[in-house]
Amino acid sequence: MDSNFFQSVYEIVKLIPQGRITTYGAIANALGTKKSARMVGWALNASNAQKLNLPAHRVVNRNGLLSGKHHFDTPSTMQLLLESEGIQIKKHQIQDFTKYFWDPIKEIEIK
DNA sequence: TTGCTGACCGACG
DNA sequence: CCGTCGGCCAGCA
């Protein structure tokens, strides 16, 4: 709420286009605090609890691995959502990760 | 108030 | 190549 950090994370995640993905580190970097990538995940966890309409499934770690899948309603939810958007997933890992990668720092400018 | 943990990342040995 | 550690910020006992 009062934490701009969380709100900034939410705004960026909302802006992730369908069929694209980004990483925790990229979001943190866009916020200017790339070392706080952990907080990005923490923010998403909080957002999940708050039932906000955030495409958290489009956020993965820098390996393209669905590290956050276990935090969804079901571990398979994340993969199914991504696959429904045209993203290929193999062993909980995004294929052509760099091709689908959407860098917020290139699309957004945080004041 | 202090301390530990966490959907991460990068550096170091 | 692999394990370990530090850093960042917020929430909770």
XYZ file of C-alpha atoms (C1' of nucleotides) in Angstrom:
137
model
C 0.000 0.000 0.000
C 2.214 2.741 1.275
C 5.114 0.760 -0.044
C 5.944 2.204 -3.441
C 8.077 -0.809 -4.109
C 5.184 -3.240 -4.157
C 2.991 -0.870 -6.130
C 5.703 -0.327 -8.706
C 6.092 -4.066 -9.077
C 2.356 -4.471 -9.567
C 2.255 -1.799 -12.242
C 5.043 -3.367 -14.217
C 3.599 -6.860 -13.966
C 0.268 -5.550 -15.182
C 1.990 -4.113 -18.226
C 3.486 -7.414 -19.301
C 1.933 -8.188 -22.708
C 0.142 -11.453 -23.231
C 2.398 -14.122 -24.623
C 5.453 -12.446 -23.141
C 7.391 -13.006 -19.958
C 9.905 -11.245 -17.813
C 12.138 -11.969 -14.877
C 12.270 -10.891 -11.272
C 15.663 -9.371 -11.835
C 14.455 -7.407 -14.869
C 11.614 -5.924 -12.871
C 13.889 -5.119 -9.987
C 16.332 -3.572 -12.410
C 13.545 -1.477 -13.916
C 12.791 -0.252 -10.429
C 16.416 0.680 -10.044
C 17.046 -1.920 -7.382
C 18.127 -5.028 -9.204
C 19.488 -6.474 -6.007
C 15.990 -6.531 -4.619
C 14.802 -9.212 -6.988
C 13.712 -11.187 -3.939
C 11.274 -8.452 -3.081
C 9.696 -8.755 -6.504
C 8.797 -12.327 -5.725
C 7.671 -11.260 -2.303
C 5.457 -8.603 -3.844
C 3.910 -11.157 -6.151
C 3.285 -13.420 -3.206
C 1.529 -10.572 -1.460
C -0.398 -9.755 -4.623
C -1.528 -13.334 -4.855
C -2.876 -13.141 -1.319
C -4.561 -9.870 -2.195
C -6.171 -11.568 -5.188
C -5.100 -8.798 -7.511
C -5.482 -9.430 -11.194
C -1.791 -9.722 -11.877
C -0.298 -12.025 -14.523
C 2.225 -13.394 -12.079
C 2.571 -16.447 -14.269
C 4.433 -14.255 -16.746
C 7.172 -13.678 -14.235
C 9.906 -16.270 -13.966
C 13.451 -16.410 -12.716
C 16.411 -15.568 -14.918
C 16.772 -19.229 -15.900
C 13.302 -19.230 -17.447
C 12.301 -21.716 -14.796
C 8.824 -21.507 -13.311
C 10.111 -21.068 -9.812
C 6.863 -19.513 -8.617
C 4.554 -22.213 -9.909
C 4.252 -23.734 -6.483
C 2.672 -20.577 -5.161
C -0.331 -20.704 -7.441
C -3.585 -22.484 -6.701
C -2.055 -25.546 -8.243
C 1.557 -26.085 -9.368
C 0.348 -26.676 -12.921
C -1.647 -23.444 -13.141
C 1.348 -21.366 -14.111
C 2.397 -23.672 -16.899
C -1.131 -24.006 -18.260
C -1.598 -20.254 -18.342
C 1.669 -19.729 -20.158
C 0.928 -22.488 -22.640
C -2.491 -20.972 -23.282
C -0.692 -17.789 -24.250
C 1.442 -19.593 -26.772
C 4.542 -20.068 -24.674
C 6.138 -23.474 -24.871
C 7.178 -25.051 -21.624
C 9.321 -28.079 -21.061
C 10.013 -29.520 -17.643
C 8.672 -26.386 -15.977
C 11.126 -24.388 -18.030
C 10.304 -21.891 -20.767
C 11.532 -22.774 -24.237
C 12.973 -19.943 -26.315
C 12.979 -17.981 -23.107
C 14.969 -15.129 -24.593
C 12.557 -14.908 -27.520
C 9.533 -14.414 -25.277
C 11.441 -12.299 -22.820
C 9.942 -8.842 -22.334
C 12.285 -6.376 -20.728
C 10.323 -3.756 -18.747
C 13.295 -1.430 -18.586
C 13.075 -1.054 -22.358
C 9.341 -0.448 -22.369
C 8.857 1.468 -19.173
C 10.571 4.420 -17.626
C 10.208 4.685 -13.886
C 10.333 8.209 -12.681
C 13.299 -4.573 19.005
C 15.923 -8.395 17.129
C 16.306 -12.023 14.066
C 14.925 -15.273 10.453
C 12.871 -16.167 6.096
C 11.644 -15.533 1.274
C 8.405 -16.765 -6.104
C 16.165 -13.913 -6.781
C 20.705 -12.579 -8.696
C 25.560 -12.072 -9.017
C 30.119 -12.742 -7.313
C 33.678 -15.762 -5.429
C 36.562 -19.947 -4.625
C 30.865 -27.043 -12.581
C 29.033 -26.559 -8.027
C 28.399 -24.870 -3.406
C 28.326 -20.783 -0.544
C 27.580 -16.013 0.746
C 26.113 -11.219 0.576
C 22.632 -7.851 -0.663
C 18.149 -5.929 -1.064
C 13.217 -4.943 1.580
C 9.087 -6.411 3.963
C 6.426 -9.413 7.129
C 6.049 -12.068 11.264
C 7.156 -14.455 15.948
